[in-house]
Amino acid sequence: MTYQHTDAAGRRTGTSSPYGGRPAASVPPPLALPRRGPGARRALAAAFWLGLVAAVLPWWWQTPADSLAGTADALTAAGRITGLVAGYLLLVQVLMMSRLGVLERGLGGERISRLHRDLGATLLVAVLAHLSLLVVAYAEVEGNSLVGEVGSLLTGYEDMVSAFVAAGLMVAVGVSSVRTVRRVLPYELWYHLHLASYAVLLLGFGHQFSNGAQLFPAGPVRTGWIAAYLLVAAAVVWGRLVAPLRFNLRHRLRVADVVAESPDVISIYLTGRRLNQIDLLGGQYFRWRFLNPGCWWQSHPFSLSAAGNGRWLRLTVKVVGTHTADLRDLEPGTRVWAEGPSGTFTAAHRTRERALLIAGGSGIAPLRAMLEELPAGAALIYRARTPADVLLHRELDWIAQARQTSVWYVIGSRDDTGPRQVMTPAGLLRLVPDLLRRDVYLCGPSGLVDQSVRVLREAGVPRRQIHLATFEL
């Protein structure tokens, strides 16, 4: 194991190695960002729960207590409630996919991604429960078999065929979200499957208003739901189309240079117009689409690996597939379509004054950018398998001096003695004695992140002080 420490004064101890990398930007380090409070997140959470209550309240008002005497009545009521919940959750899911700026800033892409995953499972259960409960209830009332009742619904009720198709799409989206399934799916296939949620919204719209007991009659409830659909549709159009178009017309990003940081990692430098007017923070990411013949049809999320300086942007990418391999061949002048910035994995969203950053491999990229905006006294533990896997080494040493940051390079496999000793509660507390009074930012391979979270929790670090870099909707 190579174990090297660069302290706040720029002194190194341990075994040095000939790391590659581009010299640090010759710009003064930015001022530390002030912390942002949780007010926006709490307001959005309150709006969610109020909306859920408002979605179910019409059933409560319109259903007399003595109307639930029989089993079929109770099943029908449960089916209607789950239908209202499912309709509301579907609107919320599509809204979270809209990339609306207020949501991205208030919650961040990482938290939205986790909420989308968790709510997606609840939505799938609600849709299947809605369908099953009503089929059983109607079959009992009409004396049909379950299969016969399904046929009766498909042939005798308006817009029911599209509703069943929407349910099938929901199941497909839900299955593709299972972690083991998602790991084997190409990113683009998974991404486009999730875009089917828009089709679910459209296909499920008709039957809600032609057959829904609460939504069929004209009145404020029906009007409110239609307004909710229109607002969500407007959010999608704005977040997915209008805002990105404005951003790209304003800044007109182009590739300036592609630099090899290691045999399987590259940095892409971008230039454009009015870069000093982009409201971005170190640690945030964009969704990038490179408009050359081999890459234009794919959009992928990559973090910035340097804080904004008004002159250029940089993303550092590990080559892991066909698309990222093609990025090596980008020519200077290639146009770039970007959507963002997104994410709350930033210095501004910390809960404590000081921070510890733990990176693995190419996961150093967003942390490298964030280090420029953290207060003095931050600490970085950088895990890598070999010295060749350490990226941006010169820049990290520069930041260690400019920002009074302690940097530890911990080199070796997870089974080596050194890394095993460091990645324990005692090991972390030995390096960072005030660990419990710091926010901890993690970015790297899932194995390192999962292990680090376990160790941090065992050491007593509260969950709210642990920040993970995740992407994508």
Short mmCIF file of C-alpha atoms in Angstrom, two decimals:
data_model
loop_
_atom_site.label_atom_id
_atom_site.label_comp_id
_atom_site.label_asym_id
_atom_site.label_seq_id
_atom_site.Cartn_x
_atom_site.Cartn_y
_atom_site.Cartn_z
CA MET A 1 0.00 0.00 0.00
CA THR A 2 1.16 3.53 -0.76
CA TYR A 3 -0.07 5.87 1.92
CA GLN A 4 0.67 9.52 1.37
CA HIS A 5 -0.43 12.61 3.22
CA THR A 6 -0.38 16.18 1.98
CA ASP A 7 -0.99 18.52 4.87
CA ALA A 8 -2.33 22.05 4.94
CA ALA A 9 1.16 23.46 4.57
CA GLY A 10 1.80 21.45 1.44
CA ARG A 11 4.26 19.02 3.07
CA ARG A 12 4.13 15.39 1.98
CA THR A 13 5.02 12.25 3.86
CA GLY A 14 5.13 8.70 2.56
CA THR A 15 6.05 7.33 -0.86
CA SER A 16 5.66 9.69 -3.80
CA SER A 17 4.51 8.47 -7.22
CA PRO A 18 4.64 9.94 -10.73
CA TYR A 19 0.96 10.82 -11.10
CA GLY A 20 -0.25 12.38 -14.29
CA GLY A 21 -2.79 15.14 -14.64
CA ARG A 22 -3.12 18.66 -15.86
CA PRO A 23 -1.70 21.44 -13.68
CA ALA A 24 -4.16 23.22 -11.44
CA ALA A 25 -6.06 26.18 -12.82
CA SER A 26 -4.20 29.42 -12.25
CA VAL A 27 -7.16 31.11 -10.62
CA PRO A 28 -7.49 32.24 -7.02
CA PRO A 29 -9.49 29.86 -4.83
CA PRO A 30 -13.11 30.98 -4.43
CA LEU A 31 -14.47 32.07 -1.10
CA ALA A 32 -16.12 29.38 1.00
CA LEU A 33 -19.82 29.13 0.30
CA PRO A 34 -22.27 29.87 3.12
CA ARG A 35 -24.55 27.07 4.22
CA ARG A 36 -28.12 26.85 2.96
CA GLY A 37 -30.93 25.94 5.32
CA PRO A 38 -33.51 23.17 4.86
CA GLY A 39 -36.44 25.59 4.39
CA ALA A 40 -37.06 24.81 0.71
CA ARG A 41 -36.95 21.07 1.34
CA ARG A 42 -39.42 21.31 4.21
CA ALA A 43 -41.78 23.47 2.16
CA LEU A 44 -41.78 20.94 -0.69
CA ALA A 45 -42.39 18.09 1.76
CA ALA A 46 -45.35 19.96 3.26
CA ALA A 47 -46.73 20.60 -0.23
CA PHE A 48 -46.49 16.88 -1.03
CA TRP A 49 -48.46 15.78 2.04
CA LEU A 50 -51.06 18.52 1.61
CA GLY A 51 -51.51 17.42 -2.00
CA LEU A 52 -52.00 13.80 -0.95
CA VAL A 53 -54.65 14.79 1.57
CA ALA A 54 -56.37 16.95 -1.05
CA ALA A 55 -56.37 14.02 -3.50
CA VAL A 56 -58.17 11.66 -1.11
CA LEU A 57 -60.41 14.20 0.65
CA PRO A 58 -63.14 14.20 -2.04
CA TRP A 59 -63.77 10.50 -1.45
CA TRP A 60 -64.15 11.18 2.28
CA TRP A 61 -66.64 13.96 1.67
CA GLN A 62 -68.69 12.07 -0.89
CA THR A 63 -68.88 8.67 0.81
CA PRO A 64 -71.48 8.22 3.59
CA ALA A 65 -70.33 6.02 6.45
CA ASP A 66 -73.32 3.65 6.09
CA SER A 67 -72.44 2.93 2.43
CA LEU A 68 -69.63 0.54 3.36
CA ALA A 69 -71.72 -2.20 4.89
CA GLY A 70 -70.91 -5.05 2.47
CA THR A 71 -67.65 -6.65 1.38
CA ALA A 72 -68.07 -5.46 -2.21
CA ASP A 73 -68.69 -1.89 -1.01
CA ALA A 74 -65.58 -1.94 1.15
CA LEU A 75 -63.46 -3.35 -1.70
CA THR A 76 -64.84 -0.73 -4.09
CA ALA A 77 -64.05 2.05 -1.61
CA ALA A 78 -60.51 0.71 -1.13
CA GLY A 79 -60.11 0.51 -4.90
CA ARG A 80 -61.20 4.11 -5.34
CA ILE A 81 -58.88 5.35 -2.58
CA THR A 82 -55.89 3.52 -4.04
CA GLY A 83 -56.84 4.89 -7.46
CA LEU A 84 -56.80 8.47 -6.16
CA VAL A 85 -53.49 7.85 -4.40
CA ALA A 86 -52.02 6.27 -7.53
CA GLY A 87 -53.18 9.17 -9.71
CA TYR A 88 -51.63 11.69 -7.35
CA LEU A 89 -48.35 9.76 -7.03
CA LEU A 90 -48.11 9.46 -10.80
CA LEU A 91 -48.40 13.25 -11.11
CA VAL A 92 -45.69 13.66 -8.46
CA GLN A 93 -43.44 11.14 -10.23
CA VAL A 94 -43.75 12.91 -13.57
CA LEU A 95 -43.22 16.27 -11.86
CA MET A 96 -39.98 14.96 -10.35
CA MET A 97 -38.88 13.90 -13.83
CA SER A 98 -39.56 17.37 -15.22
CA ARG A 99 -36.15 18.77 -14.17
CA LEU A 100 -37.91 21.90 -13.00
CA GLY A 101 -35.39 24.34 -11.57
CA VAL A 102 -37.21 24.97 -8.29
CA LEU A 103 -37.23 21.24 -7.53
CA GLU A 104 -33.59 20.77 -8.54
CA ARG A 105 -32.54 23.64 -6.28
CA GLY A 106 -34.83 22.75 -3.39
CA LEU A 107 -34.30 19.00 -3.30
CA GLY A 108 -31.37 18.30 -5.60
CA GLY A 109 -31.01 15.61 -8.22
CA GLU A 110 -29.64 13.10 -5.69
CA ARG A 111 -32.62 13.37 -3.31
CA ILE A 112 -35.09 13.49 -6.21
CA SER A 113 -33.58 10.28 -7.55
CA ARG A 114 -34.03 8.52 -4.20
CA LEU A 115 -37.58 9.84 -3.75
CA HIS A 116 -38.46 8.84 -7.29
CA ARG A 117 -37.27 5.31 -6.62
CA ASP A 118 -39.11 4.99 -3.31
CA LEU A 119 -42.34 6.59 -4.53
CA GLY A 120 -42.17 4.48 -7.67
CA ALA A 121 -42.48 1.31 -5.63
CA THR A 122 -45.43 2.78 -3.71
CA LEU A 123 -47.05 3.88 -6.96
CA LEU A 124 -46.74 0.41 -8.48
CA VAL A 125 -48.34 -1.17 -5.40
CA ALA A 126 -51.15 1.42 -5.47
CA VAL A 127 -51.86 0.82 -9.19
CA LEU A 128 -51.96 -2.97 -8.79
CA ALA A 129 -54.09 -2.68 -5.63
CA HIS A 130 -56.51 -0.31 -7.41
CA LEU A 131 -56.91 -2.70 -10.33
CA SER A 132 -57.18 -5.86 -8.21
CA LEU A 133 -59.62 -4.45 -5.64
CA LEU A 134 -62.04 -3.12 -8.26
CA VAL A 135 -61.93 -6.29 -10.36
CA VAL A 136 -62.75 -8.40 -7.29
CA ALA A 137 -65.45 -5.98 -6.11
CA TYR A 138 -67.17 -5.70 -9.49
CA ALA A 139 -66.93 -9.47 -10.04
CA GLU A 140 -68.73 -10.08 -6.76
CA VAL A 141 -71.47 -7.57 -7.56
CA GLU A 142 -72.05 -8.84 -11.10
CA GLY A 143 -71.49 -12.54 -10.36
CA ASN A 144 -68.62 -12.88 -12.84
CA SER A 145 -65.36 -14.76 -12.63
CA LEU A 146 -62.27 -12.61 -12.29
CA VAL A 147 -61.24 -13.28 -15.90
CA GLY A 148 -64.78 -12.58 -17.07
CA GLU A 149 -64.84 -9.32 -15.14
CA VAL A 150 -61.59 -8.19 -16.72
CA GLY A 151 -63.15 -8.81 -20.13
CA SER A 152 -66.27 -6.91 -19.09
CA LEU A 153 -64.19 -3.94 -17.99
CA LEU A 154 -62.20 -3.88 -21.23
CA THR A 155 -65.27 -4.03 -23.45
CA GLY A 156 -67.88 -2.18 -21.42
CA TYR A 157 -66.06 0.82 -19.96
CA GLU A 158 -64.71 3.82 -21.83
CA ASP A 159 -60.92 4.30 -21.93
CA MET A 160 -60.32 1.09 -19.99
CA VAL A 161 -58.07 -0.52 -22.61
CA SER A 162 -55.63 2.39 -22.38
CA ALA A 163 -55.79 2.16 -18.58
CA PHE A 164 -54.76 -1.51 -18.67
CA VAL A 165 -51.93 -0.65 -21.07
CA ALA A 166 -50.81 2.09 -18.65
CA ALA A 167 -50.78 -0.46 -15.81
CA GLY A 168 -48.66 -2.80 -17.91
CA LEU A 169 -46.19 -0.01 -18.64
CA MET A 170 -46.03 0.78 -14.94
CA VAL A 171 -45.09 -2.84 -14.19
CA ALA A 172 -42.36 -2.71 -16.87
CA VAL A 173 -40.95 0.52 -15.44
CA GLY A 174 -41.09 -0.91 -11.92
CA VAL A 175 -39.26 -4.12 -12.90
CA SER A 176 -36.55 -2.14 -14.71
CA SER A 177 -35.98 -0.16 -11.50
CA VAL A 178 -35.07 -3.23 -9.45
CA ARG A 179 -31.39 -2.81 -8.66
CA THR A 180 -30.28 -6.19 -10.04
CA VAL A 181 -32.22 -5.61 -13.26
CA ARG A 182 -30.99 -2.06 -13.68
CA ARG A 183 -27.37 -3.12 -13.36
CA VAL A 184 -27.59 -5.32 -16.47
CA LEU A 185 -29.58 -2.83 -18.58
CA PRO A 186 -27.74 -0.34 -20.80
CA TYR A 187 -28.18 3.15 -19.42
CA GLU A 188 -30.01 4.41 -22.50
CA LEU A 189 -32.49 1.49 -22.43
CA TRP A 190 -33.23 2.09 -18.75
CA TYR A 191 -33.57 5.81 -19.37
CA HIS A 192 -36.03 5.45 -22.24
CA LEU A 193 -38.06 2.87 -20.34
CA HIS A 194 -38.53 5.47 -17.62
CA LEU A 195 -39.70 8.00 -20.15
CA ALA A 196 -42.67 5.65 -20.54
CA SER A 197 -44.01 7.32 -17.40
CA TYR A 198 -45.16 10.14 -19.66
CA ALA A 199 -47.15 7.60 -21.69
CA VAL A 200 -48.63 6.23 -18.46
CA LEU A 201 -49.82 9.72 -17.56
CA LEU A 202 -51.51 10.15 -20.94
CA LEU A 203 -52.98 6.65 -21.15
CA GLY A 204 -54.34 6.76 -17.61
CA PHE A 205 -55.83 10.23 -17.97
CA GLY A 206 -59.00 9.22 -19.85
CA HIS A 207 -60.35 6.52 -17.57
CA GLN A 208 -59.92 8.70 -14.47
CA PHE A 209 -62.36 11.26 -15.83
CA SER A 210 -64.72 8.95 -17.71
CA ASN A 211 -65.08 6.31 -14.96
CA GLY A 212 -63.79 7.82 -11.70
CA ALA A 213 -66.56 8.30 -9.16
CA GLN A 214 -64.91 11.43 -7.77
CA LEU A 215 -63.61 12.88 -11.06
CA PHE A 216 -66.44 12.15 -13.52
CA PRO A 217 -69.00 14.71 -12.21
CA ALA A 218 -68.40 18.33 -13.21
CA GLY A 219 -67.32 20.51 -10.31
CA PRO A 220 -64.32 21.79 -8.37
CA VAL A 221 -62.78 18.33 -7.83
CA ARG A 222 -62.73 17.53 -11.54
CA THR A 223 -61.47 21.03 -12.34
CA GLY A 224 -58.73 20.76 -9.72
CA TRP A 225 -57.43 17.48 -11.11
CA ILE A 226 -57.45 18.80 -14.67
CA ALA A 227 -55.52 21.85 -13.45
CA ALA A 228 -52.99 19.57 -11.74
CA TYR A 229 -52.48 17.65 -15.00
CA LEU A 230 -51.99 20.89 -16.93
CA LEU A 231 -49.52 22.25 -14.37
CA VAL A 232 -47.45 19.06 -14.45
CA ALA A 233 -47.49 19.07 -18.26
CA ALA A 234 -46.35 22.71 -18.23
CA ALA A 235 -43.54 21.84 -15.79
CA VAL A 236 -42.34 19.06 -18.10
CA VAL A 237 -42.37 21.34 -21.14
CA TRP A 238 -40.50 24.07 -19.25
CA GLY A 239 -37.96 21.85 -17.49
CA ARG A 240 -37.27 19.48 -20.37
CA LEU A 241 -37.56 21.80 -23.37
CA VAL A 242 -37.75 25.54 -22.72
CA ALA A 243 -35.14 25.94 -19.95
CA PRO A 244 -32.47 23.78 -21.68
CA LEU A 245 -33.08 25.61 -24.95
CA ARG A 246 -32.59 28.99 -23.25
CA PHE A 247 -29.45 27.78 -21.48
CA ASN A 248 -27.81 26.42 -24.61
CA LEU A 249 -28.72 29.36 -26.82
CA ARG A 250 -27.27 31.67 -24.18
CA HIS A 251 -24.00 29.83 -23.48
CA ARG A 252 -23.29 27.89 -26.72
CA LEU A 253 -20.87 25.39 -25.21
CA ARG A 254 -18.17 23.76 -27.33
CA VAL A 255 -15.37 21.29 -26.70
CA ALA A 256 -12.05 23.10 -26.23
CA ASP A 257 -9.75 20.17 -25.40
CA VAL A 258 -9.72 16.51 -24.34
CA VAL A 259 -6.92 15.56 -21.94
CA ALA A 260 -5.97 12.03 -20.85
CA GLU A 261 -5.70 11.95 -17.06
CA SER A 262 -4.88 8.22 -17.04
CA PRO A 263 -5.23 5.31 -19.48
CA ASP A 264 -8.98 5.07 -18.77
CA VAL A 265 -9.92 8.58 -17.58
CA ILE A 266 -10.23 11.77 -19.61
CA SER A 267 -11.00 15.39 -18.84
CA ILE A 268 -13.09 17.39 -21.31
CA TYR A 269 -12.63 21.15 -21.28
CA LEU A 270 -15.50 23.30 -22.57
CA THR A 271 -15.70 26.93 -23.52
CA GLY A 272 -18.67 29.10 -24.39
CA ARG A 273 -20.34 32.45 -23.86
CA ARG A 274 -21.13 34.16 -20.56
CA LEU A 275 -19.74 31.27 -18.49
CA ASN A 276 -19.40 33.64 -15.54
CA GLN A 277 -23.21 33.93 -15.51
CA ILE A 278 -23.86 30.21 -15.00
CA ASP A 279 -25.14 29.69 -11.45
CA LEU A 280 -23.23 26.53 -10.59
CA LEU A 281 -21.63 25.03 -7.51
CA GLY A 282 -18.75 22.61 -7.14
CA GLY A 283 -20.12 19.06 -6.88
CA GLN A 284 -23.06 19.65 -9.22
CA TYR A 285 -23.53 17.81 -12.49
CA PHE A 286 -24.95 18.43 -15.94
CA ARG A 287 -26.53 16.05 -18.41
CA TRP A 288 -24.24 16.27 -21.41
CA ARG A 289 -25.01 15.55 -25.05
CA PHE A 290 -22.06 15.88 -27.43
CA LEU A 291 -23.34 16.77 -30.89
CA ASN A 292 -21.02 14.71 -33.05
CA PRO A 293 -22.03 11.74 -35.25
CA GLY A 294 -21.33 9.05 -32.65
CA CYS A 295 -22.64 10.69 -29.49
CA TRP A 296 -25.48 13.10 -30.32
CA TRP A 297 -28.28 10.62 -29.54
CA GLN A 298 -27.13 9.92 -25.94
CA SER A 299 -27.27 12.15 -22.88
CA HIS A 300 -25.29 11.21 -19.77
CA PRO A 301 -24.81 12.86 -16.35
CA PHE A 302 -21.25 13.85 -15.44
CA SER A 303 -20.08 16.07 -12.60
CA LEU A 304 -17.90 19.10 -13.03
CA SER A 305 -14.38 18.41 -11.75
CA ALA A 306 -13.44 22.07 -11.25
CA ALA A 307 -15.33 24.94 -9.69
CA GLY A 308 -16.65 27.62 -12.01
CA ASN A 309 -14.04 30.19 -13.02
CA GLY A 310 -15.83 32.10 -15.79
CA ARG A 311 -13.39 30.89 -18.49
CA TRP A 312 -14.01 27.17 -18.96
CA LEU A 313 -15.89 24.17 -17.60
CA ARG A 314 -14.39 20.74 -17.07
CA LEU A 315 -15.80 17.27 -16.63
CA THR A 316 -13.65 14.25 -15.83
CA VAL A 317 -14.97 10.94 -17.16
CA LYS A 318 -13.98 7.32 -16.63
CA VAL A 319 -14.11 5.24 -19.82
CA VAL A 320 -16.40 2.31 -19.02
CA GLY A 321 -18.38 1.70 -22.22
CA THR A 322 -18.82 2.53 -25.87
CA HIS A 323 -20.19 6.03 -25.30
CA THR A 324 -17.45 7.16 -22.92
CA ALA A 325 -14.82 5.58 -25.19
CA ASP A 326 -16.13 7.70 -28.06
CA LEU A 327 -15.63 10.83 -25.95
CA ARG A 328 -11.87 10.35 -26.27
CA ASP A 329 -12.17 11.26 -29.95
CA LEU A 330 -14.11 14.49 -29.52
CA GLU A 331 -12.75 17.22 -31.74
CA PRO A 332 -12.24 20.80 -30.54
CA GLY A 333 -15.19 22.87 -31.63
CA THR A 334 -17.75 20.08 -31.16
CA ARG A 335 -21.01 21.58 -29.98
CA VAL A 336 -22.34 20.47 -26.60
CA TRP A 337 -25.96 20.42 -25.38
CA ALA A 338 -26.09 20.64 -21.60
CA GLU A 339 -28.92 20.46 -19.07
CA GLY A 340 -28.26 21.67 -15.56
CA PRO A 341 -26.62 22.35 -13.25
CA SER A 342 -28.27 19.87 -10.87
CA GLY A 343 -27.61 18.47 -7.45
CA THR A 344 -27.25 19.37 -3.79
CA PHE A 345 -23.96 17.49 -3.38
CA THR A 346 -22.30 20.83 -2.68
CA ALA A 347 -20.50 22.80 0.00
CA ALA A 348 -23.53 25.07 0.33
CA HIS A 349 -25.70 22.17 1.53
CA ARG A 350 -23.50 21.06 4.41
CA THR A 351 -24.86 21.10 7.96
CA ARG A 352 -21.54 21.69 9.72
CA GLU A 353 -18.71 24.16 9.15
CA ARG A 354 -16.05 21.55 8.34
CA ALA A 355 -16.21 18.54 6.05
CA LEU A 356 -14.53 15.23 5.34
CA LEU A 357 -14.54 14.02 1.73
CA ILE A 358 -14.04 10.35 0.82
CA ALA A 359 -13.38 9.57 -2.84
CA GLY A 360 -12.68 6.43 -4.79
CA GLY A 361 -11.14 6.38 -8.28
CA SER A 362 -12.87 8.77 -10.67
CA GLY A 363 -15.26 9.71 -7.85
CA ILE A 364 -12.72 12.42 -7.03
CA ALA A 365 -14.22 14.62 -9.80
CA PRO A 366 -17.09 16.36 -7.93
CA LEU A 367 -15.11 16.40 -4.68
CA ARG A 368 -12.18 18.12 -6.40
CA ALA A 369 -14.56 20.90 -7.50
CA MET A 370 -16.18 21.12 -4.08
CA LEU A 371 -12.87 21.48 -2.26
CA GLU A 372 -12.47 24.93 -3.80
CA GLU A 373 -15.67 26.11 -2.10
CA LEU A 374 -15.39 24.51 1.34
CA PRO A 375 -14.08 26.48 4.32
CA ALA A 376 -10.45 26.03 5.28
CA GLY A 377 -9.72 22.91 7.29
CA ALA A 378 -11.48 20.34 5.09
CA ALA A 379 -10.05 16.83 4.84
CA LEU A 380 -9.93 14.38 1.93
CA ILE A 381 -9.35 10.63 1.97
CA TYR A 382 -8.68 9.41 -1.56
CA ARG A 383 -8.88 5.64 -2.10
CA ALA A 384 -7.31 4.14 -5.20
CA ARG A 385 -6.20 0.66 -6.15
CA THR A 386 -2.86 1.71 -7.67
CA PRO A 387 -0.88 4.97 -7.92
CA ALA A 388 -1.91 5.19 -11.58
CA ASP A 389 -5.55 5.38 -10.49
CA VAL A 390 -4.99 8.62 -8.55
CA LEU A 391 -6.36 11.49 -10.63
CA LEU A 392 -5.77 15.24 -10.53
CA HIS A 393 -2.94 14.77 -8.04
CA ARG A 394 -1.21 18.09 -8.73
CA GLU A 395 -4.45 20.00 -8.32
CA LEU A 396 -5.20 18.30 -5.02
CA ASP A 397 -1.76 19.26 -3.73
CA TRP A 398 -2.36 22.84 -4.87
CA ILE A 399 -5.71 22.91 -3.04
CA ALA A 400 -4.09 21.43 0.08
CA GLN A 401 -1.88 24.51 0.25
CA ALA A 402 -4.36 27.13 -0.97
CA ARG A 403 -7.32 25.95 1.12
CA GLN A 404 -5.51 24.52 4.19
CA THR A 405 -6.82 21.07 3.37
CA SER A 406 -5.44 17.75 4.61
CA VAL A 407 -5.29 15.10 1.89
CA TRP A 408 -4.61 11.40 2.49
CA TYR A 409 -3.94 9.05 -0.44
CA VAL A 410 -4.75 5.49 0.59
CA ILE A 411 -3.54 3.09 -2.09
CA GLY A 412 -4.21 -0.64 -2.35
CA SER A 413 -7.00 -3.17 -2.67
CA ARG A 414 -9.78 -3.37 -0.11
CA ASP A 415 -8.14 -6.49 1.37
CA ASP A 416 -4.75 -4.84 1.96
CA THR A 417 -3.88 -4.13 5.56
CA GLY A 418 -3.52 -0.36 5.19
CA PRO A 419 -6.91 0.41 3.59
CA ARG A 420 -8.62 -2.01 5.95
CA GLN A 421 -7.16 -0.19 8.96
CA VAL A 422 -8.10 3.25 7.62
CA MET A 423 -11.68 2.35 6.69
CA THR A 424 -12.77 1.52 10.23
CA PRO A 425 -14.31 3.75 12.91
CA ALA A 426 -11.02 3.84 14.79
CA GLY A 427 -9.03 4.49 11.61
CA LEU A 428 -11.19 7.41 10.51
CA LEU A 429 -11.19 8.93 13.99
CA ARG A 430 -7.41 8.61 14.10
CA LEU A 431 -7.08 10.61 10.87
CA VAL A 432 -9.95 13.03 11.59
CA PRO A 433 -10.45 13.32 15.37
CA ASP A 434 -13.39 15.73 15.00
CA LEU A 435 -15.16 13.40 12.56
CA LEU A 436 -18.51 13.59 14.40
CA ARG A 437 -18.57 17.37 13.98
CA ARG A 438 -18.11 17.25 10.20
CA ASP A 439 -20.27 16.63 7.20
CA VAL A 440 -19.02 13.69 5.13
CA TYR A 441 -19.27 13.61 1.33
CA LEU A 442 -18.88 10.27 -0.46
CA CYS A 443 -18.33 9.61 -4.16
CA GLY A 444 -16.91 6.48 -5.73
CA PRO A 445 -17.70 2.83 -6.49
CA SER A 446 -20.79 1.48 -4.76
CA GLY A 447 -18.74 -0.95 -2.67
CA LEU A 448 -16.61 1.85 -1.22
CA VAL A 449 -19.63 4.09 -0.63
CA ASP A 450 -21.65 1.34 1.11
CA GLN A 451 -18.68 0.35 3.27
CA SER A 452 -17.96 3.97 4.17
CA VAL A 453 -21.56 4.65 5.17
CA ARG A 454 -21.54 1.59 7.48
CA VAL A 455 -18.25 2.65 9.07
CA LEU A 456 -19.38 6.26 9.51
CA ARG A 457 -22.63 5.19 11.15
CA GLU A 458 -20.71 2.83 13.45
CA ALA A 459 -18.44 5.74 14.35
CA GLY A 460 -21.50 7.78 15.34
CA VAL A 461 -21.82 10.18 12.41
CA PRO A 462 -25.52 11.15 12.08
CA ARG A 463 -27.17 10.17 8.81
CA ARG A 464 -28.07 13.80 8.03
CA GLN A 465 -24.35 14.64 7.92
CA ILE A 466 -23.59 12.00 5.26
CA HIS A 467 -23.98 13.12 1.62
CA LEU A 468 -23.90 10.74 -1.35
CA ALA A 469 -23.35 11.61 -4.99
CA THR A 470 -25.99 9.86 -7.09
CA PHE A 471 -27.56 10.74 -10.41
CA GLU A 472 -30.31 10.66 -12.64
CA LEU A 473 -33.75 11.26 -13.76
#
